[in-house]
Amino acid sequence: MLALAWKNLIRRPLRTLLTVTGLAVALALLVSIISFGEGYQRGLRRELDAMGMQMMLVPLGCPYDAAARVLKGRSLDSSLPESALDAARSDPDVALAAPIFAATMPRPAEGRTDLWVGVDETAQRMRPWWKLTAGSSFFQGEDSVLLGSEAAATELRKPGDRFYSPETGRSFRVCGVLERSGTSDDSQFFVPLATAQAMFKQPGRLTGIAIRLKDPARLKDASDRLQQVKGAQVVTVTEMIGVFLNLVGAARALIMAIAVITITISALSVFNTIMAGALERGREIGILRAIGFSRTDIFRLVAVESLALSLLGGALGTILAVIAGGMVESLARSYLPLASEVNLPPLTLSAVMQCLLLVLIVGLTAGCYPAYHASRQSPAQALRGD
Amino acid sequence: MIGQGSIVRAENLRKIYRRGAEDVVAVDNVSFEVAPGEFLAIVGPSGAGKSTLLQLIGVMDNPTSGKMSIAGSEVSGLSDAARTRLRRETIGFVFQHFGLLPTLTVAENIGLPLLLSRERSRDRVEFLLERVGLAHRRNHRPAELSGGEMQRVAIARALVNQPRFLLADEPTGNLDSVNSAAILRLFQELRQDGLTIIAVTHNEEFARSADRRLTLRDGKVVS
Ligand SMILES: Nc1ncnc2c1ncn2[C@@H]1O[C@H](COP(=O)(O)OP(=O)(O)OP(=O)(O)O)[C@@H](O)[C@H]1O
Ligand SMILES: [Mg+2]
C-alpha cells in the first residue's frame, strides 16, 4: 500500500517536490523558532541561577534596558553614585553586593569594540564559573588586567605579559587569563573598579550593582528598602527574565505568525496535490474498486499518500532546520540580550517532536477530504469510456 | 424453469438512471441465467444498456428493481462492503481500456488484487504470467506493451483470485484484428479450462465463438 502510494507521488515528481519543499521550508522555520526559544529561555535561567543573584541596582531610567546592558557588559549613559554601594552593603538582608563599572572602548583600527569592566574582589564570588588558567591570579595592583579567554587570544597575551592601551595611554600587567566559559565574559577586559573609573573619567560612578541576598525569601523587603537609594532603582532577576522573554517573545510572535501562515499555505498545497492526484486517477480508482478494493482501502491509499508527502516534508524540514539552525543562532546572538552567554542548541528534541506531530496533523487533515472523495468513487466508473 | 446450478441468474432486472427531469431506462426487465462453464456474449447497438447490465452482474451497482443472484445467493440490496468482497472473491473483470496501473510493472499489476488478501502468492502470479505468455515482460510497465499484451495482463489480473466467472466489457474494443484474434483465442482456451465467461462485444467473430448470445436493444432482451 505504501509502495503504491509512493509510486503515485513520484508520478508527478515536480508537483510532489514543490509541495514537499514548501512544507519543509515552513517547518524548518518553525522548528528553528521553537528550538531557539526553548534553548534561549533555558540558558537564560541557568545563567542567572548560576550567578546566585536576586536583583540588581541600576541607574534611574529604563530599568530593563539598563539591566540588559550591564549584564551584557555594555556601557550606560547614566550611572549610579558609589554611595549606592555602601547603602546596599549596609542593608541587613544583603549577603553580597558586587559593583560593576562597564564601558566600551571603540577600536576603529582593529574594527571592533572592546568591553572594559571594572569590578572588585566580589566579582569572583558572584561568578562561580570563573576559572583562572595556570599562572593566573586575581588583581594584584592598580594596573592589573584580567582577560577573558577570547580577549587574551586576540591580544596574544598570557599571564605576566605587559599590555598597553593606546586609547587611554595606560599600561597594564596581565595578572590572569580566564578559562573559556561560553559567556560574554570571554571577550571582556576586567580591571580594578577604581582603575576603570579613572580610565573613563567617571570616578565614583557605577553602572550597576549585582545583589545576592542572605535569604531569597526576603526579596520583597530588601527591594522595597533598596528602592529608596537615591538615583537608583531595583530590578529583580525574575523581572529581567520576564522582560527578556517578552523582548524575544515579540520578535518570536512575528516569525511564528509567518511560520503558521506558511504552514497553512503548505497544508493547502498538500491538499491541492493530493486532491489533484485523486481526481486525475478517477477511472483508475474505479478500477481498483471494481477489482475488490473497498472504500476503506481507497481512503487509506490516498491518506497514506498525503501522510507520506507530509512526512517527507517534515524530514526535509528537520534537515533544513539543522543546516539553518547555525545561522539563526549567530543572527540571534548579535541581537538578543544575554544570548551570547547562552549556549544555544540548534535543535531541541521537543521542538522536532512538536513539528513532526504538526506534520502528521497537516498530512491527515489535508488528506482527509481527498481520501474521502476518492473513496466515494463508484466502481462503475471503471466501465465508462473517457 | 431456471436451474439452481446457475452461476449468474437475473430476474426482471431493471435499472433506471435519473438524468435531470427525465428517466433513462437503461436496463428494462431483463431475465437470463448463465450456467457454469458457459461463454455468453452480450451484443446490441450502442446505448442498448450492455455496460449497465454488466455493472449489475458485476455487483458494481444495485438494480432499481429485480433480482440478481450469484452462485446461488441473492446480491441485490447488499451493502457496499459485501459487494466489494463479492467482486474481489468471485468475479474477474476485464475492461475495454485495460485498466492497468501505469506505475506498476506487469507482475505487480497482476498481483494487485493479492495486496488485499493475506496470502502473497508469488507462484500464482508466475503461473499466470506463463499462462498469458508474458513471463519475459514481467518487469515492464504497461506503457511499454502493445494493446494486446496489456489486455493479456488485465486478463491475468482478473484470474489471480481464481474467480467463479470472468466479466468483460468489449475486451477487443481497443485492439486491432490480429490482437483481437489472440485475445479471443485466450478466452476460448479459458473456456476450455472450464471458466465461465460473460462478455459484452461488438466483435462479430467474438460473438460467434460464444456458446450463446444475448441481444439487447433499448434495455430489453430481443433475442
Ligand atoms: N451513469 C449514467 N447516468 C445516466 N445515464 C446513463 C449512465 N450510464 C449510462 N447511461 C445511459 O444508459 C443507456 C445505456 O448505456 P450503456 O452504457 O449501458 O450502453 P451500452 O450498450 O454499453 O453502449 P455502448 O455500446 O456505447 O458502450 C444510455 O442511454 C446511456 O446514456
Ligand atoms: Mg458500453
XYZ file of C-alpha atoms and ligand atoms in Angstrom:
641
model
C 0.000 0.000 0.000
C 2.815 2.345 0.903
C 4.648 1.403 -2.283
C 1.511 2.088 -4.282
C 1.088 5.495 -2.640
C 4.749 6.308 -3.181
C 4.529 5.407 -6.861
C 1.581 7.718 -7.235
C 3.537 10.542 -5.661
C 6.555 10.195 -7.920
C 4.296 10.060 -10.926
C 4.330 13.858 -10.808
C 7.805 14.452 -9.424
C 7.812 18.214 -9.871
C 4.475 18.759 -8.187
C 5.468 16.483 -5.340
C 8.859 18.133 -4.982
C 7.361 21.622 -4.864
C 4.821 20.641 -2.249
C 7.418 18.877 -0.129
C 9.841 21.783 -0.379
C 7.197 24.317 0.611
C 6.244 22.299 3.644
C 9.884 21.687 4.530
C 10.766 25.374 4.492
C 7.772 26.277 6.624
C 8.649 23.579 9.105
C 12.316 24.411 9.243
C 11.314 27.931 10.173
C 9.004 26.715 12.898
C 11.429 24.135 14.308
C 14.146 26.763 14.479
C 11.941 29.253 16.249
C 10.671 26.772 18.800
C 14.142 25.342 19.401
C 15.672 28.731 19.735
C 13.011 29.912 22.129
C 13.422 26.871 24.323
C 17.191 26.969 24.301
C 17.302 30.682 24.989
C 14.902 30.504 27.877
C 16.668 27.544 29.445
C 20.094 29.112 29.013
C 18.980 32.416 30.436
C 17.668 30.786 33.574
C 20.736 28.639 34.031
C 22.965 31.667 33.698
C 21.088 33.847 36.128
C 20.687 30.961 38.557
C 24.423 30.381 38.499
C 25.058 33.978 39.454
C 23.064 33.424 42.573
C 21.826 36.992 42.491
C 18.283 38.038 43.052
C 18.327 41.639 41.964
C 20.322 44.484 40.517
C 20.582 48.089 41.427
C 20.698 50.205 38.280
C 20.562 53.929 37.480
C 17.169 55.554 37.063
C 15.834 55.322 33.545
C 14.557 52.368 31.673
C 15.441 49.718 34.232
C 15.302 46.766 31.904
C 17.430 48.324 29.257
C 19.935 49.214 31.942
C 19.922 45.709 33.368
C 20.355 44.199 29.940
C 23.251 46.471 29.121
C 25.005 45.864 32.392
C 24.602 42.145 32.080
C 25.881 42.271 28.542
C 28.762 44.426 29.620
C 27.830 47.468 27.628
C 28.302 50.967 28.838
C 25.469 53.056 30.135
C 24.715 56.694 29.509
C 23.673 57.222 33.087
C 25.383 55.916 36.175
C 24.992 55.300 39.894
C 26.894 57.091 42.617
C 29.254 54.851 44.561
C 27.312 55.729 47.697
C 24.637 53.318 46.469
C 27.151 50.517 47.003
C 27.589 51.497 50.636
C 23.832 51.606 51.068
C 23.479 48.169 49.565
C 26.291 46.704 51.643
C 24.875 48.077 54.839
C 21.446 46.610 54.184
C 20.812 43.775 56.662
C 19.442 41.359 54.043
C 22.264 41.716 51.532
C 24.847 38.935 51.526
C 26.915 40.230 48.668
C 26.842 43.431 46.640
C 29.091 43.398 43.580
C 29.729 46.746 41.858
C 30.163 46.894 38.103
C 31.518 49.719 36.040
C 31.316 48.820 32.364
C 32.494 50.905 29.432
C 33.025 50.320 25.764
C 36.188 51.249 24.010
C 35.912 51.591 20.236
C 38.946 50.284 18.387
C 38.376 51.528 14.850
C 41.827 50.415 13.716
C 41.022 46.822 14.685
C 37.402 47.163 13.600
C 35.927 46.158 16.917
C 34.750 47.477 20.244
C 36.278 46.235 23.457
C 34.382 45.946 26.689
C 36.186 47.088 29.804
C 34.619 46.108 33.069
C 35.659 47.434 36.409
C 34.988 45.081 39.312
C 36.289 44.411 42.788
C 37.049 41.156 44.583
C 33.301 40.413 44.918
C 33.211 39.686 41.191
C 34.792 36.283 41.701
C 32.208 35.300 44.272
C 29.372 36.481 42.073
C 30.669 34.467 39.122
C 31.327 30.969 40.387
C 32.075 29.759 36.834
C 35.270 31.802 36.647
C 38.356 29.620 36.472
C 41.810 31.077 36.248
C 44.265 29.466 33.831
C 47.661 28.232 35.033
C 49.899 31.031 36.271
C 46.979 33.399 36.721
C 45.887 35.285 39.754
C 43.286 37.906 40.578
C 44.125 41.640 40.577
C 47.475 42.382 42.157
C 47.511 46.121 41.789
C 46.023 49.158 40.106
C 47.495 48.197 36.726
C 46.242 44.621 36.741
C 44.058 43.395 33.919
C 42.242 40.075 33.890
C 41.487 38.898 30.372
C 38.640 36.765 29.119
C 39.864 33.807 27.076
C 38.893 35.347 23.749
C 40.286 38.726 24.693
C 43.586 37.050 25.629
C 43.621 35.187 22.339
C 43.027 38.314 20.233
C 45.592 40.319 22.187
C 48.070 37.417 22.191
C 48.704 37.826 25.920
C 49.392 35.357 28.681
C 49.669 35.935 32.440
C 52.655 38.115 33.328
C 52.747 39.949 29.975
C 52.602 43.711 29.685
C 49.643 45.221 27.962
C 49.429 48.742 26.577
C 46.160 50.500 25.825
C 46.957 53.296 23.347
C 43.491 54.896 23.615
C 43.894 55.642 27.312
C 47.664 55.794 27.337
C 47.729 53.270 30.137
C 49.982 50.321 30.588
C 48.782 47.159 32.292
C 50.161 43.928 33.567
C 48.130 40.829 32.705
C 47.521 39.279 36.097
C 45.475 36.425 34.752
C 43.507 34.872 31.947
C 40.115 33.262 32.456
C 39.290 29.865 31.077
C 36.685 29.786 28.365
C 33.231 29.822 29.937
C 30.984 30.299 26.925
C 29.647 33.522 28.450
C 30.170 37.122 27.401
C 32.983 37.279 29.981
C 35.177 35.547 27.406
C 35.627 38.704 25.376
C 35.931 41.224 28.222
C 38.773 43.069 29.925
C 38.438 43.113 33.701
C 40.251 45.755 35.675
C 40.010 47.003 39.267
C 36.987 49.190 39.770
C 38.897 52.378 40.524
C 41.135 51.872 37.506
C 38.124 51.558 35.207
C 36.531 54.645 36.677
C 39.727 56.602 36.185
C 40.275 55.297 32.641
C 36.867 56.514 31.559
C 36.973 59.632 33.718
C 33.996 58.758 35.876
C 35.415 58.488 39.357
C 32.955 57.350 41.986
C 30.379 56.195 39.460
C 28.939 52.696 38.885
C 26.856 51.199 36.101
C 25.196 48.691 38.326
C 25.325 46.615 41.474
C 24.525 42.915 41.469
C 22.977 41.874 44.735
C 22.785 38.458 46.385
C 20.523 38.160 49.393
C 21.142 36.141 52.530
C 17.644 34.760 52.215
C 15.982 34.964 48.781
C 12.608 34.817 50.532
C 13.234 38.356 51.850
C 13.347 39.727 48.309
C 10.296 41.921 48.753
C 11.510 43.710 51.894
C 15.008 44.185 50.571
C 13.884 45.525 47.226
C 11.471 47.955 48.906
C 14.310 49.307 51.031
C 16.878 49.486 48.232
C 14.377 51.254 46.018
C 14.874 54.224 48.380
C 18.563 54.585 47.454
C 18.990 57.932 45.738
C 19.418 57.814 41.944
C 18.963 54.047 41.875
C 16.227 51.567 41.162
C 15.839 47.857 41.742
C 15.300 45.270 39.048
C 14.715 41.734 40.216
C 16.036 38.793 38.264
C 12.516 37.496 37.775
C 11.561 40.825 36.210
C 14.608 40.710 33.997
C 13.881 37.238 32.747
C 10.303 38.228 32.091
C 11.360 41.280 30.147
C 13.967 39.448 28.121
C 11.451 36.788 27.267
C 8.953 39.445 26.252
C 11.580 41.079 24.123
C 12.324 37.785 22.432
C 8.638 36.954 22.507
C 7.622 39.925 20.400
C 10.061 39.014 17.673
C 9.145 35.371 18.027
C 5.443 36.058 17.732
C 6.031 37.775 14.428
C 8.152 34.996 12.988
C 5.770 32.452 14.485
C 2.869 34.110 12.686
C 4.806 33.933 9.447
C 5.584 30.279 10.095
C 1.960 29.481 10.827
C 0.855 31.196 7.635
C 3.481 29.348 5.612
C 2.425 26.065 7.140
C -1.202 26.780 6.359
C -0.244 27.522 2.780
C 1.815 24.337 2.654
C -1.116 22.378 4.050
C -3.315 23.794 1.297
C -0.654 22.856 -1.186
C -0.595 19.289 0.186
C -4.375 19.242 -0.092
C -4.182 20.509 -3.651
C -1.563 17.960 -4.689
C -3.414 15.024 -3.181
C -6.792 16.179 -4.433
C -5.485 16.710 -7.965
C -3.876 13.275 -7.851
C -7.119 11.675 -6.712
C -9.181 13.467 -9.371
C -6.758 12.622 -12.151
C -6.987 8.965 -11.308
C -10.771 8.800 -11.192
C -11.051 5.844 -13.510
C -8.030 4.136 -12.003
C -9.677 4.322 -8.613
C -12.891 2.992 -10.155
C -10.918 0.038 -11.463
C -9.373 -0.605 -8.063
C -12.878 -0.520 -6.601
C -14.100 -2.924 -9.298
C -11.361 -5.484 -8.693
C -12.034 -5.532 -4.984
C -10.537 -2.519 -3.183
C -13.020 -1.406 -0.537
C -13.838 2.201 0.264
C -11.579 1.904 3.289
C -8.730 0.609 1.123
C -9.068 3.585 -1.220
C -9.339 6.022 1.674
C -6.222 4.536 3.197
C -4.349 4.644 -0.091
C -4.961 8.370 -0.561
C -4.460 9.174 3.125
C -1.143 7.311 3.106
C -0.118 9.384 0.099
C -0.896 12.559 1.992
C 0.912 11.355 5.101
C 3.923 10.222 3.106
C 4.078 13.585 1.370
C 3.853 15.455 4.664
C 6.345 13.269 6.482
C 8.729 13.749 3.606
C 8.291 17.489 4.081
C 8.842 17.023 7.807
C 12.044 15.058 7.335
C 13.423 17.531 4.821
C 12.331 20.402 7.066
C 14.240 18.958 10.011
C 17.363 18.631 7.908
C 16.946 22.196 6.693
C 16.473 23.362 10.271
C 19.739 21.722 11.318
C 21.542 23.496 8.499
C 19.790 26.815 9.039
C 19.930 26.479 12.819
C 23.520 27.668 12.986
C 22.653 30.762 11.002
C 19.643 31.599 13.138
C 21.781 31.157 16.213
C 24.520 33.536 15.185
C 21.974 36.067 13.998
C 20.121 35.882 17.286
C 23.313 36.156 19.321
C 24.042 39.549 17.874
C 20.574 40.945 18.583
C 19.375 39.488 21.847
C 20.463 40.459 25.327
C 22.342 37.692 27.064
C 22.068 35.417 24.061
C 25.806 35.243 23.773
C 26.034 33.912 27.299
C 23.737 31.093 26.451
C 24.819 28.019 24.621
C 22.001 27.651 22.164
C 21.426 24.157 20.898
C 20.490 24.402 17.222
C 17.599 21.966 17.669
C 15.791 20.653 20.657
C 14.219 17.228 20.597
C 10.917 18.571 21.810
C 10.790 21.144 19.003
C 11.397 18.422 16.446
C 8.721 16.252 18.047
C 6.240 19.109 18.098
C 6.839 19.796 14.453
C 6.609 16.166 13.410
C 3.319 15.985 15.250
C 2.206 19.080 13.373
C 3.255 17.457 10.102
C 1.176 14.395 10.934
C -1.808 16.607 11.617
C -1.228 18.533 8.385
C -0.945 15.282 6.446
C -4.081 13.843 7.961
C -6.267 16.919 7.683
C -5.078 17.822 4.190
C -5.529 14.234 3.033
C -8.853 13.614 4.694
C -11.186 15.178 2.183
C -9.364 13.979 -0.953
C -9.281 10.486 0.557
C -12.971 10.628 1.359
C -13.756 11.961 -2.091
C -11.736 9.194 -3.733
C -13.360 6.513 -1.599
C -16.789 7.617 -2.863
C -15.726 6.889 -6.426
C -18.118 4.387 -7.954
C -16.651 1.135 -9.247
C -18.982 1.570 -12.235
C -16.592 4.358 -13.286
C -14.266 1.609 -14.479
C -16.569 0.694 -17.338
C -17.138 4.168 -18.677
C -15.200 5.394 -21.658
C -13.174 8.542 -21.276
C -37.711 -23.169 -15.188
C -34.414 -21.625 -14.183
C -31.826 -24.119 -12.984
C -30.475 -23.935 -9.450
C -26.909 -24.558 -10.530
C -26.517 -21.315 -12.482
C -23.641 -19.029 -11.647
C -25.495 -15.865 -12.556
C -29.228 -15.535 -12.503
C -31.139 -12.345 -13.269
C -34.868 -11.898 -12.827
C -36.735 -8.872 -14.161
C -33.700 -6.659 -13.748
C -34.368 -3.011 -14.256
C -32.040 -0.045 -13.971
C -33.281 3.480 -14.269
C -30.871 6.423 -14.404
C -32.268 9.721 -13.314
C -30.887 12.380 -15.570
C -32.331 15.734 -14.619
C -36.065 15.621 -15.185
C -36.110 12.591 -17.465
C -35.531 8.993 -16.508
C -33.406 6.750 -18.670
C -34.409 3.105 -18.516
C -31.010 1.616 -19.321
C -31.922 -1.984 -18.474
C -35.561 -2.940 -18.813
C -36.968 -6.116 -17.353
C -34.082 -8.386 -18.240
C -34.061 -12.042 -17.169
C -31.426 -14.623 -18.022
C -29.117 -17.147 -16.498
C -25.606 -18.360 -17.072
C -24.632 -21.939 -16.411
C -21.210 -22.899 -15.089
C -18.659 -23.152 -17.881
C -20.806 -21.196 -20.289
C -19.462 -18.475 -22.589
C -22.149 -15.802 -23.017
C -21.824 -12.901 -25.420
C -23.932 -9.792 -24.791
C -24.443 -7.841 -28.012
C -26.515 -4.920 -29.222
C -26.218 -1.408 -30.598
C -24.589 1.450 -28.748
C -26.652 2.696 -25.855
C -28.594 -0.550 -25.615
C -27.649 -0.940 -21.963
C -24.940 -3.603 -22.257
C -22.462 -1.895 -19.940
C -25.220 -1.100 -17.477
C -26.228 -4.766 -17.405
C -22.590 -5.746 -16.896
C -22.386 -3.355 -13.932
C -25.360 -5.118 -12.381
C -23.903 -8.576 -12.997
C -20.588 -7.354 -11.635
C -22.305 -6.057 -8.472
C -20.820 -2.627 -9.018
C -24.258 -1.118 -8.788
C -27.626 -2.085 -7.326
C -30.551 -2.590 -9.734
C -33.556 -0.275 -9.426
C -35.696 -3.382 -9.193
C -35.499 -7.090 -9.896
C -33.330 -9.841 -8.524
C -29.764 -10.875 -9.106
C -28.133 -13.908 -7.658
C -24.554 -15.003 -7.979
C -23.538 -18.577 -7.286
C -26.908 -19.176 -5.699
C -27.032 -16.222 -3.312
C -29.063 -13.067 -3.674
C -26.953 -9.938 -4.172
C -29.400 -7.083 -4.768
C -29.522 -4.903 -1.701
C -26.133 -5.964 -0.334
C -24.006 -3.364 1.438
C -21.121 -1.754 -0.407
C -18.631 -3.702 1.683
C -20.320 -7.019 0.940
C -20.478 -6.233 -2.776
C -16.803 -5.308 -2.746
C -15.906 -8.629 -1.158
C -18.049 -10.466 -3.703
C -16.294 -8.700 -6.589
C -12.901 -9.462 -5.126
C -13.545 -13.115 -4.421
C -15.818 -14.345 -7.178
C -15.572 -12.088 -10.228
C -12.722 -11.327 -12.619
C -13.014 -8.042 -14.533
C -11.634 -7.196 -17.968
C -12.133 -3.708 -19.363
C -12.029 -2.170 -22.805
C -9.318 0.255 -21.696
C -7.374 -2.498 -19.882
C -7.388 -0.618 -16.579
C -3.765 -1.271 -15.666
C -1.939 0.963 -13.215
C 0.752 2.776 -15.211
C 3.094 2.994 -12.225
C 3.219 -0.743 -11.638
C 5.063 -3.428 -13.579
C 3.291 -6.261 -15.365
C 3.862 -8.631 -12.451
C 2.750 -6.017 -9.897
C -0.407 -5.292 -11.872
C -1.276 -8.966 -11.975
C -0.626 -9.279 -8.235
C -2.604 -6.125 -7.355
C -5.728 -7.932 -6.043
C -3.461 -10.078 -3.858
C -2.428 -6.926 -1.964
C -5.761 -7.164 -0.228
C -5.506 -10.768 0.873
C -3.108 -12.110 3.452
C -1.605 -14.739 1.202
C 1.122 -13.373 -1.044
C 1.043 -15.906 -3.821
C 4.092 -15.293 -5.968
C 3.528 -18.657 -7.592
C 0.072 -17.638 -8.734
C 1.455 -14.540 -10.477
C 4.226 -16.614 -12.070
C 1.735 -19.206 -13.227
C -0.482 -16.561 -14.834
C 2.464 -14.764 -16.443
C 3.263 -18.068 -18.152
C -0.383 -18.715 -18.898
C -0.820 -15.465 -20.861
C 2.658 -15.761 -22.379
C 4.174 -12.624 -20.811
C 6.773 -14.083 -18.458
C 9.534 -12.266 -20.356
C 7.715 -8.950 -19.844
C 7.154 -9.227 -16.116
C 9.193 -6.152 -15.203
C 7.914 -3.910 -17.970
C 5.463 -1.084 -17.405
C 2.134 -1.008 -19.255
C 3.319 1.903 -21.425
C 5.956 -0.389 -22.920
C 3.413 -3.005 -24.004
C 1.157 -3.351 -27.044
C -2.609 -3.202 -26.585
C -2.887 -6.959 -26.955
C -0.231 -7.513 -24.306
C -1.909 -5.055 -21.933
C -5.181 -6.894 -22.297
C -3.437 -10.205 -21.555
C -2.021 -8.639 -18.372
C -5.535 -7.473 -17.468
C -6.911 -10.984 -18.030
C -4.154 -12.463 -15.871
C -5.020 -9.949 -13.132
C -8.703 -10.881 -13.427
C -7.773 -14.525 -12.871
C -5.388 -14.071 -9.952
C -8.036 -14.599 -7.266
C -9.462 -17.661 -9.069
C -12.874 -16.130 -9.760
C -16.059 -18.097 -10.439
C -16.572 -16.165 -13.662
C -14.977 -13.579 -15.923
C -16.782 -10.362 -16.840
C -15.506 -8.476 -19.880
C -16.753 -5.213 -21.412
C -15.650 -5.042 -25.038
C -12.289 -6.708 -24.363
C -11.259 -6.301 -28.006
C -12.774 -2.844 -28.457
C -9.373 -1.119 -28.411
C -7.451 -3.785 -30.346
C -6.604 -4.405 -33.988
C -7.777 -7.602 -35.652
C -4.574 -9.552 -35.012
C -4.596 -8.760 -31.297
C -8.360 -9.293 -31.128
C -7.905 -12.745 -32.543
C -5.227 -13.522 -29.949
C -7.467 -12.378 -27.104
C -10.359 -14.379 -28.498
C -8.116 -17.440 -28.608
C -7.161 -16.864 -24.960
C -10.825 -16.620 -23.976
C -11.552 -19.863 -25.827
C -8.706 -21.602 -24.005
C -10.011 -20.362 -20.665
C -13.484 -21.526 -21.619
C -11.942 -24.929 -22.442
C -10.448 -24.995 -18.944
C -13.961 -24.643 -17.591
C -14.130 -20.929 -16.817
C -17.473 -19.155 -17.112
C -17.255 -16.038 -19.284
C -19.690 -13.190 -19.829
C -18.518 -10.671 -22.391
C -20.055 -7.604 -23.989
C -18.807 -7.360 -27.541
C -19.214 -5.566 -30.847
C -16.882 -8.071 -32.486
C -18.911 -10.458 -34.635
C -16.256 -13.173 -34.678
C -16.044 -12.951 -30.914
C -19.818 -13.236 -30.529
C -19.931 -16.167 -32.920
C -17.451 -18.160 -30.873
C -19.608 -17.830 -27.752
C -21.969 -20.607 -26.654
C -24.887 -18.247 -26.654
C -25.665 -14.623 -27.286
C -27.959 -12.216 -25.509
C -29.046 -9.345 -27.731
C -30.157 -6.094 -26.108
C -31.956 -3.187 -27.672
C -33.174 -0.173 -25.709
C -32.535 -2.040 -22.492
C -34.644 -5.039 -23.459
C -33.595 -8.544 -24.418
C -34.604 -9.039 -28.024
C -33.140 -12.490 -28.534
N -24.332 6.965 -15.157
C -25.317 7.189 -16.057
N -26.178 8.204 -15.844
C -27.165 8.451 -16.711
N -27.365 7.726 -17.833
C -26.548 6.709 -18.101
C -25.469 6.385 -17.230
N -24.810 5.316 -17.751
C -25.461 5.009 -18.890
N -26.478 5.830 -19.101
C -27.437 5.756 -20.224
O -27.986 4.460 -20.233
C -28.100 3.981 -21.532
C -27.350 2.686 -21.669
O -25.971 2.943 -21.563
P -24.844 1.821 -21.602
O -23.556 2.464 -21.369
O -25.255 0.718 -20.719
O -24.948 1.359 -23.127
P -24.006 0.362 -23.935
O -24.862 -0.654 -24.524
O -22.897 -0.099 -23.091
O -23.437 1.326 -25.069
P -22.014 1.278 -25.773
O -22.080 0.149 -26.753
O -21.916 2.596 -26.444
O -20.997 1.081 -24.740
C -27.590 5.078 -22.459
O -28.700 5.832 -22.909
C -26.747 5.915 -21.547
O -26.760 7.257 -21.977
Mg -20.779 0.088 -23.065
